[in-house]
Amino acid sequence: MRGISTLCLMALLMGAAVTEIAAAPAQVRDWNKVEIRKPVDWCVRGGLPNFNKKLRAGEPVRIAYFGGSITAQNGWRPQSLEYFRSLSPSRKADEIHAAIGGTGSELGAFRLEQDVLRHKPDLVFVEFAVNDAGTSPYRIRQSMEGIVRHIWKVLPETDICFVYTVTASNIPDLLAGRAKRSTSTMEEIADYYNIPSVSFEPEIARLVKAGKLVMQSSDQGLTRVSGDALNLDSDIAVDKDGKIPFSKDGVHPYLNTGHVLYTGVLKRAFPKIAEAGKPGPHAPLPAPMVKDNFENAVMLPLDRKEVTFSGPVEKLPLNQAPAKLFQNRAPGCVKLSPGGTMEFKFKGTKLNLYTLLGPGCGVLEITLDGKSFPRRLIDPYCTYYRLNTVAVGTNLDPEKVHTVKIRLLDEKPDKRAILFERNRPDFDKNPAKYQPIDAYIGAILLVGELVGQ
């Protein structure tokens, strides 16, 4: 139960076949098709030899935790950091907190330089499978392969490890021996680039199957029991029935239960993975699997000379709410009020805007190459502000100069109706919070380059 599945060895043996397919022209394969894998605890592949060498020697190491809200919690991230410190003679292991709730690998590809690479990590944990669960395999491939290739182009001796978390909705498939589609897609990339992976999925599914864990339950009235009593590595909290409550919402684990289990899997996996491979650069890179991957994705500031503004527009300091959410995440923040516009031209294949979603936001009108469409900046979760992206154009002609105009409409959406029913009491109690219809933009996210007006 605690060992590595033979399926992992099979995946390694199949690597040459995957490489041959990937090296063929992109049109030979439908990149939205993916073979669903059987869940395994971890795959060693090329290991983490550079990181492990520095860690065991007591040299300072930096670990980037790159993912969504599950990694942003004070759970497996700080717990595993303390574990790595315990393995270092000097305890000199620091984290790069690069996790943003509600975001997936696509935004990750664009924010990689800003949030991860400029800090020069020795190891990058990449955790996006849950937030990418509804994303097409093709888009996952573009983003995840782009992340891998970008990391190794800039920092060829930095090690990478994919991490897969789990939600209550995944359990039926896991019990049937099927990993998430997003996990399976990422495993193909891990095979191709010989990247180790750790999955928390099988452990949680095993405990559910054994009747030892409840995916959604209260954390009230818990008692701490010895891990030995449940055949676990660590002591853990249980309810009055002796069962482990995993989370309140089926997604975000409790720090003293679900996250303890996650960390336990990683601690069992690391000694096996870390010793594999030989230290040295991850170079040269093979031909890309998906030729239009996002390895050249960039985050561009709004004060570029190619970008023009008109109407009610205000540059906000990053110590002022809600622009403060962009602090250390984007080069700045511009607030558009109704009628405010920004315009620019570019050549490239993909364009997004780095924005906020929130209770005081409105509706953008985006005009790309003469065609206009709306983008609403509030969703059912928006009792608070959070970082997000707005899609402007994708699969664009890279040789064409594209023209884009962004305008904030003087239009007030029915915000109460948009909110989840559970969030509508907040609207009723705080109507003034929902009155503004502004837009907050932090950066241009582009696979390509800006061109002059």
Short mmCIF file of C-alpha atoms in Angstrom, two decimals:
data_model
loop_
_atom_site.label_atom_id
_atom_site.label_comp_id
_atom_site.label_asym_id
_atom_site.label_seq_id
_atom_site.Cartn_x
_atom_site.Cartn_y
_atom_site.Cartn_z
CA MET A 1 0.00 0.00 0.00
CA ARG A 2 2.86 2.40 0.74
CA GLY A 3 5.09 1.41 -2.21
CA ILE A 4 5.31 2.63 -5.76
CA SER A 5 2.91 1.01 -8.16
CA THR A 6 4.32 -1.03 -11.00
CA LEU A 7 2.22 1.23 -13.23
CA CYS A 8 4.83 3.91 -12.69
CA LEU A 9 7.51 1.62 -14.10
CA MET A 10 5.24 0.92 -17.06
CA ALA A 11 4.93 4.66 -17.64
CA LEU A 12 8.70 4.98 -17.71
CA LEU A 13 9.06 2.12 -20.15
CA MET A 14 6.50 3.77 -22.39
CA GLY A 15 8.44 7.04 -22.39
CA ALA A 16 10.21 6.38 -25.69
CA ALA A 17 6.89 5.83 -27.43
CA VAL A 18 5.53 9.07 -26.00
CA THR A 19 8.62 10.89 -27.22
CA GLU A 20 8.22 9.56 -30.74
CA ILE A 21 4.61 10.68 -30.90
CA ALA A 22 5.43 14.09 -29.43
CA ALA A 23 8.22 14.71 -31.91
CA ALA A 24 5.82 14.26 -34.84
CA PRO A 25 4.04 17.28 -36.35
CA ALA A 26 1.29 18.63 -34.08
CA GLN A 27 -1.48 17.87 -36.59
CA VAL A 28 -0.76 14.13 -36.34
CA ARG A 29 -2.34 14.01 -32.92
CA ASP A 30 -5.48 15.43 -31.33
CA TRP A 31 -4.01 17.03 -28.21
CA ASN A 32 -7.42 17.13 -26.55
CA LYS A 33 -7.35 13.35 -26.30
CA VAL A 34 -5.78 11.84 -23.20
CA GLU A 35 -5.52 8.31 -21.87
CA ILE A 36 -6.87 8.26 -18.33
CA ARG A 37 -4.23 6.87 -15.96
CA LYS A 38 -4.60 4.69 -12.92
CA PRO A 39 -3.80 6.68 -9.78
CA VAL A 40 -0.40 6.03 -8.17
CA ASP A 41 1.20 7.61 -5.12
CA TRP A 42 4.30 8.82 -6.88
CA CYS A 43 6.51 8.38 -9.93
CA VAL A 44 10.27 8.73 -9.50
CA ARG A 45 11.31 9.39 -13.12
CA GLY A 46 14.36 11.68 -13.21
CA GLY A 47 14.21 12.47 -9.51
CA LEU A 48 15.30 15.67 -7.77
CA PRO A 49 19.08 15.26 -7.83
CA ASN A 50 20.14 18.91 -7.87
CA PHE A 51 17.86 19.93 -5.03
CA ASN A 52 18.69 16.84 -2.98
CA LYS A 53 22.45 17.38 -3.34
CA LYS A 54 22.23 20.95 -2.04
CA LEU A 55 19.77 20.06 0.71
CA ARG A 56 21.85 17.17 2.12
CA ALA A 57 25.02 19.30 1.97
CA GLY A 58 23.38 21.97 4.09
CA GLU A 59 23.53 24.57 1.33
CA PRO A 60 20.73 27.17 1.30
CA VAL A 61 17.80 26.02 -0.86
CA ARG A 62 14.66 27.74 -2.06
CA ILE A 63 11.45 25.84 -2.73
CA ALA A 64 8.72 27.40 -4.87
CA TYR A 65 5.18 26.28 -4.13
CA PHE A 66 3.38 27.11 -7.37
CA GLY A 67 -0.34 26.36 -7.40
CA GLY A 68 -3.85 27.27 -6.28
CA SER A 69 -5.73 27.74 -3.03
CA ILE A 70 -4.95 24.28 -1.62
CA THR A 71 -1.24 25.09 -1.77
CA ALA A 72 -1.91 28.64 -0.52
CA GLN A 73 -3.37 27.21 2.71
CA ASN A 74 -1.02 26.90 5.66
CA GLY A 75 -1.06 23.13 5.21
CA TRP A 76 1.15 20.84 3.15
CA ARG A 77 3.25 23.81 2.04
CA PRO A 78 4.62 24.92 5.45
CA GLN A 79 4.44 21.36 6.77
CA SER A 80 6.64 20.04 3.98
CA LEU A 81 8.98 23.04 4.28
CA GLU A 82 9.61 22.11 7.90
CA TYR A 83 10.28 18.54 6.80
CA PHE A 84 12.87 19.69 4.26
CA ARG A 85 14.51 21.84 6.92
CA SER A 86 14.80 18.77 9.12
CA LEU A 87 16.80 17.05 6.36
CA SER A 88 19.29 19.89 6.02
CA PRO A 89 22.27 20.04 8.40
CA SER A 90 21.95 23.84 8.36
CA ARG A 91 18.11 23.96 8.21
CA LYS A 92 18.54 26.58 5.49
CA ALA A 93 15.43 25.88 3.42
CA ASP A 94 13.14 28.76 2.49
CA GLU A 95 9.88 28.95 0.59
CA ILE A 96 8.71 31.01 -2.35
CA HIS A 97 4.96 31.33 -1.80
CA ALA A 98 3.68 31.34 -5.38
CA ALA A 99 0.15 30.00 -4.87
CA ILE A 100 -2.97 31.98 -5.81
CA GLY A 101 -6.44 30.67 -5.03
CA GLY A 102 -8.87 30.03 -7.85
CA THR A 103 -6.24 30.06 -10.59
CA GLY A 104 -4.85 27.35 -12.83
CA SER A 105 -1.85 26.61 -14.99
CA GLU A 106 -2.77 29.12 -17.70
CA LEU A 107 -2.28 32.12 -15.42
CA GLY A 108 0.67 30.20 -13.98
CA ALA A 109 2.43 30.26 -17.34
CA PHE A 110 2.14 34.05 -17.49
CA ARG A 111 3.09 34.79 -13.87
CA LEU A 112 5.97 32.31 -13.74
CA GLU A 113 8.72 34.91 -14.12
CA GLN A 114 7.16 37.36 -11.66
CA ASP A 115 6.20 34.90 -8.94
CA VAL A 116 8.80 32.14 -9.26
CA LEU A 117 11.82 32.51 -11.53
CA ARG A 118 13.09 35.87 -10.32
CA HIS A 119 13.54 34.27 -6.88
CA LYS A 120 15.79 31.57 -8.36
CA PRO A 121 14.27 28.42 -6.79
CA ASP A 122 16.12 25.13 -6.48
CA LEU A 123 12.86 23.16 -6.60
CA VAL A 124 9.43 24.04 -7.99
CA PHE A 125 6.35 22.13 -6.87
CA VAL A 126 3.63 22.62 -9.51
CA GLU A 127 0.08 22.03 -8.23
CA PHE A 128 -2.69 22.92 -10.67
CA ALA A 129 -4.59 19.68 -11.33
CA VAL A 130 -7.64 20.58 -9.22
CA ASN A 131 -8.07 24.06 -10.70
CA ASP A 132 -7.42 22.68 -14.18
CA ALA A 133 -10.06 19.96 -13.79
CA GLY A 134 -12.45 21.73 -16.18
CA THR A 135 -9.74 22.88 -18.60
CA SER A 136 -9.29 21.14 -21.95
CA PRO A 137 -6.30 18.79 -22.20
CA TYR A 138 -4.97 20.87 -25.10
CA ARG A 139 -4.95 24.04 -22.98
CA ILE A 140 -3.38 22.19 -20.05
CA ARG A 141 -0.63 20.97 -22.37
CA GLN A 142 0.03 24.49 -23.65
CA SER A 143 0.31 25.88 -20.13
CA MET A 144 2.06 23.06 -18.28
CA GLU A 145 4.57 22.33 -21.01
CA GLY A 146 5.17 26.05 -21.30
CA ILE A 147 5.88 26.24 -17.56
CA VAL A 148 8.37 23.36 -17.72
CA ARG A 149 10.22 24.68 -20.73
CA HIS A 150 10.32 28.25 -19.41
CA ILE A 151 11.76 27.10 -16.06
CA TRP A 152 14.50 25.06 -17.68
CA LYS A 153 15.38 27.69 -20.25
CA VAL A 154 16.01 30.23 -17.49
CA LEU A 155 17.16 27.92 -14.66
CA PRO A 156 18.32 24.62 -16.19
CA GLU A 157 19.49 23.17 -12.85
CA THR A 158 16.21 23.81 -11.06
CA ASP A 159 14.29 20.61 -10.31
CA ILE A 160 10.53 20.30 -10.87
CA CYS A 161 7.94 18.06 -9.22
CA PHE A 162 4.26 17.86 -10.20
CA VAL A 163 1.81 17.53 -7.29
CA TYR A 164 -1.82 16.37 -7.55
CA THR A 165 -4.42 17.20 -4.91
CA VAL A 166 -7.96 15.83 -4.64
CA THR A 167 -11.57 16.91 -4.15
CA ALA A 168 -14.71 15.07 -3.06
CA SER A 169 -15.94 15.00 -6.66
CA ASN A 170 -12.87 12.98 -7.68
CA ILE A 171 -13.49 10.12 -5.25
CA PRO A 172 -15.90 7.98 -7.36
CA ASP A 173 -13.44 7.89 -10.26
CA LEU A 174 -10.49 7.23 -7.96
CA LEU A 175 -12.31 4.31 -6.35
CA ALA A 176 -12.89 2.98 -9.86
CA GLY A 177 -9.16 3.23 -10.58
CA ARG A 178 -9.25 6.41 -12.69
CA ALA A 179 -7.19 9.53 -12.01
CA LYS A 180 -8.50 12.98 -12.94
CA ARG A 181 -8.33 13.94 -16.60
CA SER A 182 -6.11 16.88 -15.67
CA THR A 183 -3.80 14.60 -13.68
CA SER A 184 -3.58 12.16 -16.59
CA THR A 185 -2.74 14.99 -19.00
CA MET A 186 -0.02 16.33 -16.73
CA GLU A 187 1.42 12.84 -16.32
CA GLU A 188 2.00 12.66 -20.09
CA ILE A 189 4.05 15.84 -19.82
CA ALA A 190 5.87 14.44 -16.78
CA ASP A 191 6.71 11.29 -18.76
CA TYR A 192 8.05 13.27 -21.69
CA TYR A 193 10.26 15.56 -19.61
CA ASN A 194 11.18 12.91 -17.01
CA ILE A 195 9.68 14.95 -14.18
CA PRO A 196 8.80 13.23 -10.87
CA SER A 197 5.26 13.50 -9.56
CA VAL A 198 3.50 12.98 -6.24
CA SER A 199 -0.23 12.32 -6.08
CA PHE A 200 -2.27 12.72 -2.91
CA GLU A 201 -5.27 11.17 -4.66
CA PRO A 202 -4.76 7.43 -3.97
CA GLU A 203 -4.13 7.83 -0.22
CA ILE A 204 -7.35 9.79 0.30
CA ALA A 205 -9.35 7.34 -1.84
CA ARG A 206 -7.96 4.37 0.12
CA LEU A 207 -9.00 5.91 3.43
CA VAL A 208 -12.49 6.66 2.07
CA LYS A 209 -12.83 3.10 0.83
CA ALA A 210 -11.71 1.74 4.20
CA GLY A 211 -14.34 3.84 5.97
CA LYS A 212 -11.66 5.80 7.85
CA LEU A 213 -12.18 9.23 6.25
CA VAL A 214 -15.12 11.51 5.45
CA MET A 215 -14.51 14.02 2.65
CA GLN A 216 -16.92 16.69 3.97
CA SER A 217 -17.47 16.99 7.70
CA SER A 218 -17.21 19.38 10.63
CA ASP A 219 -13.93 19.82 12.48
CA GLN A 220 -15.69 20.43 15.79
CA GLY A 221 -15.09 18.19 18.80
CA LEU A 222 -12.10 16.35 17.34
CA THR A 223 -9.60 14.33 19.33
CA ARG A 224 -6.02 13.54 18.41
CA VAL A 225 -5.12 9.87 18.00
CA SER A 226 -1.96 7.96 17.23
CA GLY A 227 -1.31 7.39 13.54
CA ASP A 228 -0.60 3.74 14.33
CA ALA A 229 -4.27 3.26 15.19
CA LEU A 230 -5.20 4.09 11.59
CA ASN A 231 -2.08 2.70 9.89
CA LEU A 232 -0.82 6.23 9.24
CA ASP A 233 2.61 7.80 9.56
CA SER A 234 1.51 10.74 11.72
CA ASP A 235 -0.85 11.43 14.58
CA ILE A 236 -4.11 12.87 13.33
CA ALA A 237 -7.45 14.29 14.49
CA VAL A 238 -10.63 12.18 14.35
CA ASP A 239 -14.29 12.76 15.15
CA LYS A 240 -16.39 10.99 17.80
CA ASP A 241 -16.82 8.02 15.44
CA GLY A 242 -13.06 7.67 15.00
CA LYS A 243 -13.16 8.93 11.41
CA ILE A 244 -10.93 11.58 9.87
CA PRO A 245 -12.83 14.68 8.67
CA PHE A 246 -10.96 15.68 5.51
CA SER A 247 -12.46 19.12 4.85
CA LYS A 248 -15.45 21.37 5.28
CA ASP A 249 -16.10 21.89 1.57
CA GLY A 250 -14.69 18.73 -0.02
CA VAL A 251 -11.82 20.71 -1.51
CA HIS A 252 -9.71 22.56 1.05
CA PRO A 253 -8.34 20.14 3.64
CA TYR A 254 -8.29 20.87 7.35
CA LEU A 255 -4.78 21.72 8.46
CA ASN A 256 -4.72 19.01 11.13
CA THR A 257 -6.28 16.23 9.03
CA GLY A 258 -6.28 16.39 5.22
CA HIS A 259 -3.09 18.41 4.98
CA VAL A 260 -1.35 16.08 7.42
CA LEU A 261 -2.23 13.20 5.09
CA TYR A 262 -0.93 15.14 2.08
CA THR A 263 2.35 15.87 3.84
CA GLY A 264 2.67 12.22 4.87
CA VAL A 265 2.49 11.08 1.25
CA LEU A 266 5.15 13.61 0.26
CA LYS A 267 7.42 12.54 3.12
CA ARG A 268 7.17 8.91 2.02
CA ALA A 269 7.78 9.80 -1.60
CA PHE A 270 10.69 12.18 -1.20
CA PRO A 271 13.43 9.73 -0.16
CA LYS A 272 12.66 7.56 -3.20
CA ILE A 273 12.44 10.47 -5.65
CA ALA A 274 15.30 12.55 -4.28
CA GLU A 275 17.96 9.89 -4.71
CA ALA A 276 17.18 9.27 -8.38
CA GLY A 277 19.04 10.86 -11.26
CA LYS A 278 22.38 12.62 -11.51
CA PRO A 279 22.94 16.28 -10.65
CA GLY A 280 23.32 18.58 -13.63
CA PRO A 281 21.37 20.81 -16.00
CA HIS A 282 18.07 19.68 -17.49
CA ALA A 283 19.37 20.44 -20.95
CA PRO A 284 19.21 20.40 -23.84
CA LEU A 285 15.44 20.46 -24.02
CA PRO A 286 13.73 18.03 -26.42
CA ALA A 287 11.45 19.25 -29.18
CA PRO A 288 8.17 20.51 -27.68
CA MET A 289 5.18 18.19 -27.54
CA VAL A 290 2.80 21.03 -28.39
CA LYS A 291 4.47 23.55 -30.66
CA ASP A 292 2.24 26.44 -29.58
CA ASN A 293 2.90 25.95 -25.87
CA PHE A 294 3.20 28.99 -23.60
CA GLU A 295 6.94 28.86 -22.90
CA ASN A 296 7.28 32.44 -24.18
CA ALA A 297 4.35 33.82 -22.16
CA VAL A 298 5.08 37.23 -20.66
CA MET A 299 3.51 39.63 -18.15
CA LEU A 300 3.80 43.20 -19.43
CA PRO A 301 3.31 46.41 -17.40
CA LEU A 302 0.59 48.84 -18.39
CA ASP A 303 2.97 51.81 -18.56
CA ARG A 304 4.50 50.57 -21.80
CA LYS A 305 4.64 53.26 -24.48
CA GLU A 306 2.57 51.06 -26.81
CA VAL A 307 -0.42 51.27 -24.44
CA THR A 308 -2.67 54.34 -24.40
CA PHE A 309 -5.44 55.28 -21.96
CA SER A 310 -8.33 57.73 -22.17
CA GLY A 311 -11.29 58.77 -20.07
CA PRO A 312 -11.59 58.17 -16.31
CA VAL A 313 -8.45 56.15 -15.56
CA GLU A 314 -6.42 56.14 -12.34
CA LYS A 315 -3.11 54.53 -11.47
CA LEU A 316 -3.45 53.09 -7.95
CA PRO A 317 -0.68 52.56 -5.39
CA LEU A 318 -0.18 48.90 -4.58
CA ASN A 319 -0.58 49.53 -0.85
CA GLN A 320 -4.20 50.56 -1.37
CA ALA A 321 -7.07 48.05 -1.34
CA PRO A 322 -8.14 46.35 -3.54
CA ALA A 323 -5.09 47.07 -5.73
CA LYS A 324 -3.00 45.64 -2.88
CA LEU A 325 -3.84 42.18 -4.18
CA PHE A 326 -1.46 42.88 -7.08
CA GLN A 327 1.39 43.67 -4.67
CA ASN A 328 4.33 41.39 -5.55
CA ARG A 329 2.09 39.78 -8.19
CA ALA A 330 1.95 42.38 -10.96
CA PRO A 331 3.92 45.47 -12.00
CA GLY A 332 1.10 47.87 -11.08
CA CYS A 333 -2.65 48.50 -11.09
CA VAL A 334 -4.84 50.78 -13.19
CA LYS A 335 -8.45 51.48 -12.23
CA LEU A 336 -10.94 52.10 -15.01
CA SER A 337 -14.20 53.83 -14.16
CA PRO A 338 -17.16 53.75 -16.58
CA GLY A 339 -16.04 55.15 -19.95
CA GLY A 340 -12.35 54.56 -19.27
CA THR A 341 -10.42 52.84 -22.07
CA MET A 342 -7.06 51.31 -22.87
CA GLU A 343 -5.81 50.47 -26.36
CA PHE A 344 -2.79 48.76 -27.90
CA LYS A 345 -1.62 46.63 -30.81
CA PHE A 346 0.25 43.35 -30.71
CA LYS A 347 1.49 40.37 -32.65
CA GLY A 348 1.02 37.00 -31.02
CA THR A 349 -1.14 33.93 -30.48
CA LYS A 350 -2.76 34.62 -27.11
CA LEU A 351 -3.80 37.63 -25.04
CA ASN A 352 -5.27 37.84 -21.54
CA LEU A 353 -5.63 40.65 -19.01
CA TYR A 354 -4.55 40.27 -15.37
CA THR A 355 -7.52 41.63 -13.44
CA LEU A 356 -9.45 41.51 -10.20
CA LEU A 357 -12.87 40.00 -9.77
CA GLY A 358 -14.88 41.51 -6.95
CA PRO A 359 -18.06 43.02 -5.54
CA GLY A 360 -17.24 46.52 -6.83
CA CYS A 361 -16.49 45.49 -10.40
CA GLY A 362 -18.47 45.93 -13.59
CA VAL A 363 -18.38 44.81 -17.22
CA LEU A 364 -15.61 45.31 -19.77
CA GLU A 365 -16.29 45.66 -23.47
CA ILE A 366 -13.40 44.15 -25.42
CA THR A 367 -12.94 44.90 -29.09
CA LEU A 368 -10.41 42.67 -30.83
CA ASP A 369 -9.77 43.29 -34.53
CA GLY A 370 -13.13 45.04 -34.85
CA LYS A 371 -15.23 42.40 -33.05
CA SER A 372 -16.66 43.33 -29.64
CA PHE A 373 -17.74 41.14 -26.73
CA PRO A 374 -18.37 41.66 -22.98
CA ARG A 375 -16.37 40.30 -20.05
CA ARG A 376 -18.07 40.49 -16.64
CA LEU A 377 -15.76 41.07 -13.65
CA ILE A 378 -17.98 39.58 -10.96
CA ASP A 379 -18.91 35.92 -10.43
CA PRO A 380 -20.87 33.90 -7.84
CA TYR A 381 -17.96 33.93 -5.35
CA CYS A 382 -17.49 37.70 -5.34
CA THR A 383 -18.18 38.75 -1.78
CA TYR A 384 -14.47 39.64 -1.85
CA TYR A 385 -11.80 40.63 -4.39
CA ARG A 386 -9.44 38.10 -5.93
CA LEU A 387 -6.89 37.85 -8.73
CA ASN A 388 -8.13 36.54 -12.06
CA THR A 389 -7.59 36.68 -15.80
CA VAL A 390 -9.83 37.89 -18.59
CA ALA A 391 -9.46 36.09 -21.92
CA VAL A 392 -9.17 38.45 -24.88
CA GLY A 393 -7.97 36.24 -27.74
CA THR A 394 -6.56 32.77 -28.29
CA ASN A 395 -5.19 30.78 -31.25
CA LEU A 396 -4.58 34.06 -33.05
CA ASP A 397 -2.62 34.53 -36.26
CA PRO A 398 0.96 35.20 -35.07
CA GLU A 399 1.89 37.10 -38.23
CA LYS A 400 -0.98 39.58 -38.07
CA VAL A 401 -0.94 42.87 -36.14
CA HIS A 402 -3.97 42.71 -33.84
CA THR A 403 -5.73 45.75 -32.43
CA VAL A 404 -7.47 45.68 -29.06
CA LYS A 405 -9.54 48.25 -27.20
CA ILE A 406 -10.73 47.73 -23.63
CA ARG A 407 -13.62 49.91 -22.39
CA LEU A 408 -15.46 49.81 -19.08
CA LEU A 409 -19.20 49.96 -19.74
CA ASP A 410 -21.59 52.15 -17.80
CA GLU A 411 -23.63 49.03 -17.12
CA LYS A 412 -24.56 47.58 -13.75
CA PRO A 413 -25.01 43.80 -13.74
CA ASP A 414 -27.55 42.20 -11.41
CA LYS A 415 -24.94 41.36 -8.80
CA ARG A 416 -27.33 39.80 -6.30
CA ALA A 417 -28.58 37.36 -8.93
CA ILE A 418 -25.00 36.55 -9.97
CA LEU A 419 -23.93 35.60 -6.44
CA PHE A 420 -24.39 32.09 -5.08
CA GLU A 421 -27.51 31.90 -2.91
CA ARG A 422 -25.32 31.43 0.15
CA ASN A 423 -23.57 34.73 -0.64
CA ARG A 424 -26.68 36.86 -1.20
CA PRO A 425 -27.06 37.72 2.51
CA ASP A 426 -23.77 39.60 2.22
CA PHE A 427 -25.24 41.66 -0.64
CA ASP A 428 -28.35 42.42 1.46
CA LYS A 429 -26.26 43.45 4.49
CA ASN A 430 -23.65 45.47 2.56
CA PRO A 431 -25.30 46.91 -0.57
CA ALA A 432 -22.82 49.81 -0.77
CA LYS A 433 -19.98 47.34 -1.30
CA TYR A 434 -21.61 46.25 -4.55
CA GLN A 435 -22.48 49.73 -5.86
CA PRO A 436 -19.26 50.53 -7.81
CA ILE A 437 -18.82 49.16 -11.33
CA ASP A 438 -15.07 49.66 -11.78
CA ALA A 439 -12.31 47.56 -13.30
CA TYR A 440 -8.84 46.86 -11.88
CA ILE A 441 -6.16 45.77 -14.36
CA GLY A 442 -2.65 44.79 -13.29
CA ALA A 443 -0.89 43.68 -16.46
CA ILE A 444 -1.11 42.46 -20.04
CA LEU A 445 -0.57 38.69 -20.38
CA LEU A 446 0.73 37.91 -23.85
CA VAL A 447 2.27 35.18 -25.94
CA GLY A 448 3.80 37.55 -28.45
CA GLU A 449 4.89 41.20 -28.42
CA LEU A 450 3.39 44.67 -28.37
CA VAL A 451 3.82 46.85 -31.45
CA GLY A 452 3.70 50.63 -31.82
CA GLN A 453 0.48 52.48 -32.51
#
